[in-house]
Amino acid sequence: MSDDHAETETPYLALLARGAPAAEYERPVLRARADGAPPDHLAALDRAKHLALRVRAELEDRRRREAELSALFATAHDLAGLRDLDAVLQAIVQRARSLLGTDVAYLTLHDPAAGDTYMRVTDGSVSARFQQLRLGMGEGLGGLVAQTARPYVTDDYFDDPRFQHTRTIDSGVRDEGLVAILGVPLRLGSRVIGVLFAADRRARAFERGQTALLASFAAHAAVAIDTANLLAETRSALAGLEAANEIIRDRSAVIERASDVHDRLTALVLRGGDVHDVAAAVAESLGGQVTFLEAGECPAAAVDSSRAVRHGDGWYAAVSAGGELLGALALSGHPALDPVDQRTLERAAMVTSLLQLAGRQAGEAEQRVRGELLDDLLDAPGRDPRLLRERAARLRADLDTPHVVLAARVAEGAAQGCVPGPVEGPPPADHRQRLWSAASHLAATRHGLAAARDGGTVLLLPHDGRHSPSEEARRAARQLGAAVPAGVTVGASAPVRAPAADPGAVAAAYAEAMRCLDVLHVLGRDGEGAAADDFGFVGLLLAEAGDGAGSGDRIGRFVARTIGPVVAYDTRRGTALVPTLDAYFAGGMSPARTKDALHVHVNTVAQRLDRVGRLLGPDWQTPARALEIQLALRLHRLAAPPADRRGPGGASPARDRPRPA
């Protein structure tokens, strides 16, 4: 009996030893039946088979439990060294899928802002639509788990009426091909924060043990999420504390720096420093480069604001007093300024305005002294030369060297067309004040004198001979005109050899400069500079004519009456009859010399002169008519814009290639 018992159990022990599949346990019974074994032997084999299958199931269950415990232990180990929440959640989902033997595992989290759950981690998924699903509370299996905080399982999701099916959820599940689904809640206390799922693409019944295993993984996932949130909050709090400490350190440094620069600026004012000292102190305190800009150089942002403003790559603080813009402090090389540093720059601008006002008052006092000395030279030529020299020396002026007298006046108008036509009217008071300030500054920088006189200004400037009086007048017109929107007209005298030794010569030179001013105005050349040599005998005639009202109109009518048809023909046709007349009279009325001056053929000269005869009449070359025409040509040339003005016989570039007359 014992031998028979051993014979029936031996094949099953071998199957258990090698872990054979359950299907192979039927083979010993089939083999014995085929060999004709007696019924009692077959019954014994059948009992041994059932016993072996029970042992095999127990071994399988123990191995499964060992694997589950190992996976749970590994998950706990991952949580202990949590560094990356995504990696931990991915590991949990992968282990759940592996141990439950499902096709897919995934995890959703609750979104408090949207009031639904969203897909957080998937493993085994192949559908993009499924991986982006969002489940409303109560919708689908996952929404029901999230709403009730209870696990749910279904063998066939689409045929299960317990769930609220929606088109979006069903489309995503259908794309993934899922059929059987198990979902358990992720709970933190009484609060559900998400759902963990295991799913198959075929019908399947999930066992209670598998539900419990997935719930264990869900508990680990909830702990991982809570731990990660706590770590994030801790890191955020630490970062906030560090930022607060950094702000406190920065504020302390800024306040200390502001106090230091305040002390330095106060010391600068007390010892009489200038704007460059202020700029250096601010640059050292704030870092970067600080420069002082004049009022005309300030950007619009600084002009329109009373605070330090960012403009382009720099910071600007307006320097102003009583509504007047004096300039601005410009800080470059400093990308950002906090409010305290901005206040420091603004305070430096205020100190700069005080220094500017103090300097202006001192300058105005010096200007008055310079003006009084020049007034004495003009009005009291009998003054003691020794006293004049002493007063000039205190102003760093040397009246024993050659000087030139410049008369300056705000431009009253501009020429219109080809004949003089100034626009009459006195210049505004603020323009005259700007002219006086600019002239005083020019006199101080050139070690000369300046005074307000006859509605304009007069300057007595050193003359070293490097520039002619005409050039001095033009240069002064440019410099002074930069300060006056309407422009400035300047007339220059011939040089005065030694003003201190011959004060009367200064008054005569001033009268000459004023005559030049009148001539420029009569010619419609306001805003330019010139000397008496620029006009020759015509200047004398114009100066006398300029004493009466409407002189410019009379000269214009004379030019128009004398050569008006020729000028109009050139303007209308683009020809060069006026330059040809200039060259003709300059060459002694010789056609040969005229063609050489103009670089044209003698026949061209003849054709042009014939056209002039038809325009002016056959007697245009008689002595009386020729004299009038030459005078009109000179007046026309003097009244022309500087770019078009040429000497006798010269043609403008546009007329070097004239059309045939």
XYZ file of C-alpha atoms in Angstrom:
661
model
C 0.000 0.000 0.000
C 2.812 2.345 0.855
C 4.558 1.514 -2.402
C 1.376 2.357 -4.336
C 1.040 5.609 -2.384
C 4.604 6.601 -3.205
C 4.082 5.691 -6.824
C 1.053 7.973 -7.138
C 2.723 10.985 -5.411
C 6.148 10.861 -7.094
C 5.174 12.433 -10.451
C 3.408 15.321 -8.686
C 6.369 15.978 -6.438
C 8.476 16.287 -9.572
C 5.958 18.732 -11.081
C 5.971 20.807 -7.873
C 9.740 20.772 -7.765
C 10.135 22.279 -11.211
C 7.142 24.661 -10.890
C 5.213 23.175 -13.779
C 2.055 24.883 -15.056
C -1.297 23.660 -13.651
C -2.236 22.061 -16.996
C 0.594 19.502 -16.700
C -0.861 18.055 -13.466
C -3.498 16.196 -15.510
C -0.929 14.211 -17.513
C -0.099 11.463 -14.915
C -3.808 10.600 -14.635
C -4.240 10.506 -18.397
C -1.097 8.390 -18.812
C -2.251 5.821 -16.162
C -5.701 5.605 -17.701
C -4.128 4.978 -21.103
C -1.925 2.227 -19.609
C -5.032 0.441 -18.222
C -4.374 1.140 -14.516
C -6.954 -0.266 -12.079
C -9.654 2.065 -10.699
C -8.163 2.278 -7.206
C -4.839 3.429 -8.691
C -6.587 6.037 -10.819
C -8.480 7.274 -7.745
C -5.243 7.542 -5.799
C -3.638 9.520 -8.636
C -6.626 11.879 -8.728
C -6.354 12.504 -4.968
C -2.618 13.143 -5.317
C -3.294 15.566 -8.195
C -5.740 17.664 -6.154
C -3.393 17.700 -3.208
C -0.465 18.781 -5.429
C -2.565 21.556 -6.995
C -3.468 22.796 -3.502
C 0.199 22.810 -2.551
C 1.052 24.560 -5.837
C -1.628 27.253 -5.228
C -0.288 27.813 -1.706
C 3.256 28.182 -3.045
C 2.061 30.576 -5.764
C 0.183 32.649 -3.200
C 3.272 32.834 -0.970
C 5.475 33.828 -3.879
C 2.938 36.492 -4.876
C 2.829 37.805 -1.323
C 6.616 37.895 -1.162
C 6.706 39.862 -4.432
C 4.059 42.251 -3.131
C 5.891 42.737 0.153
C 9.140 43.244 -1.733
C 7.498 45.837 -3.984
C 5.942 47.605 -1.005
C 9.297 47.577 0.777
C 10.995 49.007 -2.321
C 8.318 51.688 -2.539
C 8.795 52.602 1.103
C 12.548 52.770 0.460
C 11.906 55.130 -2.457
C 9.771 57.331 -0.229
C 12.489 57.440 2.425
C 14.907 58.907 -0.087
C 12.351 61.015 -1.942
C 14.049 63.432 -4.340
C 11.811 63.501 -7.391
C 8.049 63.103 -6.960
C 7.526 62.194 -10.618
C 10.041 59.354 -10.378
C 8.410 57.947 -7.202
C 4.891 58.061 -8.671
C 6.138 56.454 -11.899
C 7.748 53.635 -9.884
C 4.513 53.039 -7.927
C 2.447 52.794 -11.118
C 4.978 50.481 -12.777
C 5.071 48.118 -9.751
C 1.280 48.042 -9.501
C 1.037 47.109 -13.160
C 3.705 44.426 -12.811
C 2.329 42.763 -9.648
C -1.299 42.823 -10.776
C -0.276 41.655 -14.252
C -2.381 44.287 -16.030
C -1.876 45.878 -19.408
C -2.056 49.450 -18.081
C -1.721 51.275 -14.753
C -2.257 54.972 -14.206
C -2.801 57.645 -11.555
C -4.965 60.783 -11.549
C -4.835 63.752 -9.162
C -7.513 66.180 -8.006
C -7.433 69.740 -9.394
C -9.110 72.006 -6.790
C -9.177 74.991 -9.140
C -11.006 73.110 -11.944
C -13.005 70.822 -9.642
C -12.011 67.642 -11.517
C -9.161 65.105 -11.756
C -6.445 64.946 -14.371
C -4.078 62.246 -15.613
C -0.760 62.496 -13.724
C 1.228 59.298 -14.470
C 0.641 56.363 -16.856
C 2.459 53.093 -17.597
C 1.627 50.915 -20.568
C -0.613 53.539 -22.178
C -0.437 54.025 -25.960
C -3.181 56.632 -26.557
C -2.364 60.350 -26.435
C -6.049 61.201 -25.944
C -6.240 58.845 -22.956
C -3.092 60.351 -21.396
C -4.703 63.808 -21.478
C -8.083 62.819 -20.005
C -9.763 64.885 -17.300
C -12.554 63.295 -15.254
C -15.201 65.398 -13.563
C -16.313 64.451 -10.080
C -18.719 61.497 -10.407
C -17.915 60.926 -14.089
C -16.712 57.499 -15.176
C -15.211 54.950 -12.791
C -12.422 57.276 -11.647
C -14.763 60.212 -11.023
C -16.985 57.955 -8.901
C -13.982 56.725 -6.859
C -12.864 60.334 -6.311
C -16.356 61.401 -5.301
C -17.166 58.493 -2.949
C -13.617 57.755 -1.636
C -14.309 54.020 -2.218
C -12.650 51.516 -4.579
C -14.577 50.391 -7.668
C -13.949 47.506 -10.056
C -15.609 46.439 -13.304
C -15.122 43.407 -15.544
C -16.416 45.313 -18.600
C -16.473 49.103 -18.290
C -18.670 49.876 -21.298
C -21.404 47.397 -20.209
C -21.414 48.575 -16.569
C -24.403 50.875 -15.836
C -23.077 52.006 -12.435
C -20.860 54.674 -14.008
C -21.772 58.001 -15.596
C -20.486 57.586 -19.136
C -19.443 60.735 -21.030
C -18.369 61.029 -24.658
C -14.928 62.414 -23.719
C -14.116 59.707 -21.163
C -15.522 56.846 -23.226
C -13.584 58.037 -26.303
C -10.331 58.069 -24.340
C -10.963 54.627 -22.794
C -11.965 53.220 -26.194
C -8.794 54.648 -27.801
C -6.729 52.862 -25.139
C -8.790 49.659 -25.617
C -9.470 49.152 -21.897
C -12.190 46.733 -20.703
C -11.595 45.681 -17.080
C -10.696 48.510 -14.677
C -9.885 48.641 -10.959
C -9.645 52.020 -9.214
C -8.771 52.843 -5.581
C -8.695 56.285 -3.901
C -5.553 58.184 -2.843
C -6.476 59.513 0.587
C -4.861 61.978 2.968
C -6.935 61.675 6.119
C -10.533 62.129 5.016
C -9.569 63.993 1.851
C -9.276 62.253 -1.547
C -6.405 63.712 -3.608
C -6.509 61.275 -6.539
C -7.140 57.763 -7.856
C -4.795 54.826 -8.697
C -5.924 52.462 -11.480
C -5.024 49.045 -12.896
C -6.705 48.029 -16.163
C -6.731 45.265 -18.801
C -7.655 45.326 -22.464
C -9.764 42.156 -21.975
C -12.538 41.107 -19.576
C -11.097 40.152 -16.196
C -12.275 39.651 -12.604
C -9.977 41.372 -10.073
C -9.588 39.515 -6.759
C -9.951 41.074 -3.315
C -6.237 40.631 -2.676
C -5.412 42.592 -5.809
C -7.718 45.403 -4.697
C -5.999 45.455 -1.300
C -2.558 45.477 -2.977
C -3.497 48.404 -5.210
C -4.895 50.226 -2.167
C -1.511 49.763 -0.441
C 0.242 51.303 -3.409
C -2.319 54.138 -3.365
C -1.505 54.801 0.294
C 2.196 55.002 -0.583
C 1.432 57.354 -3.473
C -0.609 59.623 -1.166
C 2.275 59.701 1.337
C 4.713 60.497 -1.466
C 2.567 63.376 -2.711
C 2.060 64.738 0.800
C 5.779 64.458 1.559
C 6.677 66.200 -1.692
C 4.216 69.001 -0.919
C 5.658 69.428 2.563
C 9.185 69.493 1.153
C 8.141 72.079 -1.425
C 6.536 74.223 1.251
C 9.628 73.899 3.427
C 11.924 74.825 0.579
C 9.679 77.759 -0.298
C 9.697 78.936 3.313
C 13.482 78.623 3.492
C 13.833 80.484 0.208
C 11.519 83.197 1.526
C 13.564 83.536 4.700
C 16.773 83.700 2.699
C 15.270 86.317 0.392
C 14.083 88.323 3.389
C 17.550 88.174 4.929
C 19.063 89.236 1.619
C 16.624 92.154 1.380
C 17.476 93.212 4.925
C 21.193 93.096 4.141
C 20.656 95.044 0.912
C 18.465 97.629 2.644
C 21.070 98.111 5.325
C 23.807 98.578 2.737
C 21.654 100.952 0.671
C 20.684 103.061 3.684
C 24.294 103.219 4.798
C 25.353 104.192 1.274
C 22.631 106.859 1.075
C 23.740 108.312 4.422
C 27.334 108.405 3.229
C 26.522 110.169 -0.037
C 24.303 112.660 1.844
C 27.215 113.572 4.110
C 29.538 113.924 1.140
C 27.100 116.143 -0.788
C 26.643 118.361 2.257
C 30.405 118.740 2.561
C 30.615 119.589 -1.161
C 28.122 122.430 -0.785
C 29.914 123.812 2.267
C 33.304 123.903 0.592
C 31.970 125.276 -2.707
C 32.304 122.231 -4.952
C 30.980 122.128 -8.512
C 28.724 119.798 -10.503
C 31.637 117.557 -11.471
C 32.409 116.941 -7.772
C 28.766 115.968 -7.228
C 28.864 113.594 -10.215
C 32.046 111.952 -8.910
C 30.556 111.481 -5.428
C 27.352 109.886 -6.780
C 29.285 107.644 -9.179
C 31.475 106.369 -6.334
C 28.434 105.702 -4.145
C 26.087 104.091 -6.689
C 28.605 102.646 -9.123
C 28.597 103.324 -12.853
C 29.367 106.664 -14.519
C 27.636 109.968 -13.730
C 27.785 112.994 -16.033
C 26.122 116.394 -16.024
C 24.128 117.238 -19.156
C 23.263 120.754 -20.236
C 19.575 121.618 -20.671
C 19.711 121.161 -24.447
C 21.170 117.651 -24.095
C 18.538 116.278 -21.708
C 16.172 113.523 -22.940
C 12.472 114.317 -22.863
C 11.856 111.764 -20.091
C 14.133 113.690 -17.702
C 12.704 117.071 -18.692
C 9.094 116.038 -18.016
C 9.693 114.344 -14.663
C 10.711 115.567 -11.228
C 12.003 112.123 -10.245
C 14.833 109.881 -11.393
C 13.629 108.028 -14.501
C 14.929 105.201 -16.658
C 15.492 106.196 -20.292
C 17.298 103.928 -22.744
C 20.319 102.392 -21.007
C 20.645 105.039 -18.296
C 18.982 106.866 -15.406
C 18.309 110.603 -15.489
C 17.440 113.110 -12.768
C 16.435 116.609 -13.875
C 18.363 119.563 -12.401
C 15.824 122.378 -12.189
C 14.966 125.446 -10.126
C 11.797 127.528 -10.150
C 10.386 125.606 -13.111
C 13.535 126.216 -15.198
C 15.488 123.232 -16.474
C 19.194 123.720 -15.755
C 20.341 120.286 -16.954
C 20.307 116.684 -15.737
C 22.472 114.115 -13.975
C 22.866 111.004 -16.159
C 23.838 107.658 -14.579
C 25.058 104.934 -16.954
C 26.439 101.439 -16.380
C 23.836 100.726 -13.667
C 21.024 98.457 -14.975
C 18.719 98.873 -11.967
C 18.174 101.345 -9.133
C 16.118 100.611 -6.043
C 13.948 103.397 -4.573
C 16.618 104.475 -2.064
C 19.274 104.793 -4.779
C 16.791 106.699 -6.940
C 16.252 109.132 -4.075
C 20.029 109.480 -3.770
C 20.284 110.430 -7.448
C 17.376 112.877 -7.050
C 19.001 114.436 -3.960
C 22.238 114.835 -5.905
C 20.256 116.609 -8.648
C 18.864 119.022 -6.031
C 22.358 119.756 -4.729
C 23.508 120.295 -8.320
C 20.694 122.814 -8.878
C 21.821 124.734 -5.781
C 25.397 124.814 -7.054
C 24.187 125.871 -10.510
C 22.135 128.728 -9.050
C 25.071 129.864 -6.922
C 27.353 129.732 -9.957
C 24.783 131.580 -12.035
C 24.541 134.377 -9.482
C 28.309 134.713 -9.438
C 28.353 134.637 -13.236
C 25.635 137.252 -13.481
C 27.596 139.507 -11.156
C 30.654 139.066 -13.383
C 28.515 139.687 -16.482
C 27.278 142.953 -15.031
C 30.860 144.020 -14.394
C 31.847 143.075 -17.955
C 28.820 144.962 -19.329
C 29.620 148.069 -17.288
C 33.201 148.101 -18.563
C 32.075 147.779 -22.196
C 29.433 150.489 -21.681
C 32.180 152.820 -20.417
C 34.306 152.077 -23.500
C 31.351 152.916 -25.783
C 29.854 155.868 -23.918
C 32.815 157.503 -22.163
C 35.879 157.315 -24.417
C 37.687 159.822 -22.200
C 38.179 157.351 -19.336
C 41.645 156.889 -17.884
C 43.318 154.015 -19.836
C 45.097 152.857 -16.680
C 41.818 152.344 -14.831
C 40.346 150.561 -17.843
C 43.282 148.165 -17.917
C 42.974 147.425 -14.175
C 39.246 146.736 -14.430
C 39.838 144.485 -17.459
C 42.634 142.587 -15.677
C 40.252 141.647 -12.837
C 38.048 140.064 -15.541
C 41.033 138.283 -17.167
C 40.679 140.510 -20.274
C 43.621 142.217 -22.028
C 42.549 145.473 -23.699
C 46.019 146.154 -25.095
C 45.636 143.440 -27.776
C 43.551 143.625 -30.994
C 39.818 143.096 -30.542
C 36.830 142.904 -32.874
C 33.424 144.378 -32.093
C 30.376 142.202 -32.827
C 26.805 143.536 -32.835
C 24.238 140.739 -32.387
C 20.478 140.860 -32.682
C 17.721 138.237 -32.673
C 16.780 137.487 -36.289
C 13.592 139.286 -37.350
C 12.670 137.262 -40.444
C 13.885 135.316 -43.457
C 14.198 136.139 -47.129
C 11.337 135.118 -49.391
C 11.974 134.258 -53.033
C 14.790 135.945 -54.952
C 14.427 139.450 -53.469
C 14.730 140.646 -49.884
C 11.589 140.418 -47.833
C 12.136 140.217 -44.057
C 9.258 139.659 -41.727
C 9.097 142.681 -39.453
C 8.388 142.608 -35.726
C 10.344 142.884 -32.452
C 11.785 139.638 -31.075
C 10.179 138.188 -27.922
C 11.676 139.222 -24.583
C 12.723 135.680 -23.707
C 14.654 135.465 -26.988
C 16.547 138.653 -26.113
C 17.288 137.211 -22.650
C 18.598 134.001 -24.204
C 20.790 136.047 -26.547
C 22.160 138.084 -23.631
C 22.948 134.921 -21.604
C 24.625 133.203 -24.567
C 26.643 136.334 -25.433
C 27.785 136.724 -21.819
C 28.898 133.093 -21.755
C 30.772 133.520 -25.043
C 32.497 136.670 -23.756
C 33.529 134.943 -20.513
C 34.994 131.918 -22.309
C 36.861 134.121 -24.817
C 38.107 136.592 -22.127
C 36.143 139.382 -23.760
C 33.319 141.740 -22.801
C 29.578 141.784 -23.518
C 26.743 144.236 -22.865
C 23.038 144.517 -23.689
C 22.526 147.433 -26.062
C 20.039 148.780 -28.627
C 17.663 145.813 -28.346
C 20.497 143.320 -28.870
C 23.997 142.691 -27.514
C 27.464 143.963 -28.315
C 30.622 141.892 -27.797
C 34.267 142.922 -27.672
C 36.298 139.770 -28.341
C 40.075 139.229 -28.707
C 41.201 138.991 -32.347
C 44.324 136.889 -32.915
C 44.291 137.203 -36.705
C 43.602 133.516 -37.380
C 40.054 134.345 -38.475
C 38.838 137.335 -40.470
C 36.100 139.576 -39.011
C 33.659 137.929 -41.445
C 34.539 134.485 -40.106
C 34.245 135.757 -36.522
C 30.755 137.083 -37.322
C 29.598 133.829 -38.920
C 31.014 131.727 -36.094
C 29.319 133.943 -33.490
C 26.019 133.740 -35.408
C 26.188 129.943 -35.222
C 27.140 129.825 -31.533
C 24.595 132.405 -30.393
C 21.916 131.082 -32.750
C 22.129 127.687 -31.031
C 20.665 129.319 -27.902
C 17.879 131.290 -29.630
C 15.154 129.443 -31.586
C 14.729 132.350 -34.063
C 18.448 132.548 -34.882
C 20.848 135.468 -34.385
C 22.185 138.023 -36.891
C 25.749 139.250 -36.244
C 27.647 142.188 -37.764
C 31.411 142.563 -37.271
C 33.710 145.558 -37.366
C 37.266 145.838 -38.571
C 39.769 144.963 -35.778
C 40.423 147.586 -33.074
C 44.189 147.595 -32.404
C 44.181 148.422 -28.636
C 40.825 149.341 -27.028
C 42.385 150.591 -23.775
C 44.719 152.982 -25.598
C 41.994 154.273 -27.965
C 38.517 153.840 -26.392
C 36.966 156.053 -29.087
C 37.792 153.435 -31.705
C 35.493 150.980 -29.914
C 32.463 153.257 -30.403
C 33.302 153.722 -34.100
C 33.735 149.962 -34.524
C 30.344 149.378 -32.868
C 28.716 151.804 -35.315
C 30.322 149.884 -38.202
C 29.076 146.553 -36.819
C 25.563 147.994 -36.474
C 25.653 149.126 -40.103
C 26.495 145.532 -41.103
C 23.473 144.372 -39.091
C 21.262 146.838 -40.961
C 22.623 145.729 -44.332
C 21.982 142.037 -43.511
C 18.436 142.900 -42.492
C 17.822 144.935 -45.652
C 19.088 142.030 -47.760
C 16.802 139.597 -45.953
C 19.767 137.685 -44.519
C 18.665 137.653 -40.898
C 20.276 134.835 -38.940
C 23.660 135.200 -40.712
C 26.933 136.904 -39.870
C 28.995 139.311 -42.000
C 31.522 142.180 -41.896
C 31.739 145.394 -43.907
C 34.251 143.843 -46.340
C 31.562 141.367 -47.439
C 29.486 144.167 -49.046
C 31.955 146.732 -50.493
C 30.417 149.957 -51.847
C 26.988 148.304 -51.946
C 27.140 148.063 -48.195
C 27.533 151.822 -47.904
C 24.534 152.400 -50.162
C 22.398 149.888 -48.317
C 23.367 151.247 -44.915
C 22.191 154.694 -45.957
C 19.039 153.314 -47.587
C 18.346 151.192 -44.540
C 17.747 154.226 -42.358
C 14.262 154.693 -43.853
C 11.242 152.481 -43.456
C 10.499 150.067 -46.301
C 14.062 150.183 -47.647
C 14.065 146.447 -48.216
C 10.924 146.729 -50.325
C 12.446 149.541 -52.413
C 15.594 147.499 -53.070
C 13.483 144.497 -53.974
C 11.432 146.549 -56.416
C 14.658 147.934 -57.952
C 16.050 144.417 -58.494
C 12.764 143.166 -59.901
C 12.408 146.177 -62.228
C 15.999 145.955 -63.496
C 16.686 142.209 -63.958
C 13.353 140.666 -62.901
C 12.554 139.188 -66.367
C 15.958 137.450 -66.497
C 15.631 136.049 -62.968
C 12.099 134.850 -63.704
C 13.221 133.207 -66.975
C 16.011 131.306 -65.179
C 13.596 130.194 -62.466
C 10.975 129.055 -64.955
C 13.264 127.407 -67.520
C 16.246 126.279 -65.401
C 18.680 128.314 -67.573
C 21.782 130.285 -66.526
C 21.229 133.806 -67.826
C 21.991 135.520 -64.469
C 25.385 133.748 -64.015
C 26.163 134.559 -67.658
C 25.494 138.275 -67.021
C 27.722 138.136 -63.903
C 30.558 136.588 -65.890
C 29.998 138.942 -68.853
C 30.361 142.129 -66.786
C 33.195 140.631 -64.686
C 35.085 139.891 -67.950
C 34.800 143.473 -69.235
C 31.820 142.610 -71.463
C 34.032 140.261 -73.514
C 32.269 137.126 -74.886
C 35.616 135.312 -75.130
C 36.474 135.861 -71.468
C 32.881 135.021 -70.537
C 32.991 131.628 -72.248
C 36.319 130.859 -70.487
C 34.829 131.730 -67.091
C 31.758 129.594 -67.725
C 33.577 126.777 -69.603
C 31.087 126.884 -72.474
C 31.336 127.577 -76.214
C 31.368 131.204 -77.380
C 28.234 130.526 -79.449
C 26.442 129.522 -76.229
C 27.447 132.864 -74.696
C 26.133 134.693 -77.771
C 22.823 132.825 -77.630
C 22.375 133.649 -73.946
C 23.208 137.339 -74.407
C 20.756 137.479 -77.294
C 18.080 136.038 -74.999
C 18.975 138.684 -72.361
C 18.555 141.409 -74.994
C 15.095 140.134 -75.888
C 14.141 140.061 -72.162
C 15.638 143.432 -71.081
C 15.446 145.423 -74.328
C 17.999 146.311 -77.005
C 19.609 149.116 -74.951
C 20.630 146.916 -72.021
C 24.364 147.320 -72.785
C 24.356 151.152 -72.831
C 26.505 152.604 -69.980
C 23.557 153.809 -67.885
C 21.571 150.556 -68.231
C 24.698 148.419 -67.765
C 25.506 150.197 -64.453
C 21.971 149.605 -63.142
C 22.055 145.958 -64.227
C 25.416 145.371 -62.499
C 24.130 146.953 -59.276
C 20.962 144.842 -59.418
C 23.019 141.689 -60.006
C 25.149 142.468 -56.953
C 22.079 143.075 -54.785
C 20.454 139.886 -56.087
C 23.596 137.863 -55.284
C 23.930 139.347 -51.786
C 20.285 138.527 -51.020
C 20.659 134.896 -52.178
C 20.998 132.038 -49.612
C 24.643 131.359 -48.552
C 24.764 128.015 -50.397
C 23.758 129.704 -53.680
C 25.902 132.831 -53.265
C 28.811 133.061 -55.755
C 31.259 135.747 -56.772
C 31.050 137.490 -60.151
C 31.178 134.975 -62.947
C 30.488 132.004 -60.617
C 27.524 129.719 -61.219
C 25.817 127.456 -58.742
C 26.367 123.705 -59.185
C 22.842 123.339 -60.514
C 23.586 125.854 -63.224
C 26.962 124.470 -64.338
C 25.021 122.338 -66.813
C 22.353 124.834 -67.950
C 19.644 124.290 -70.465
C 20.044 126.189 -73.751
C 18.773 129.788 -73.556
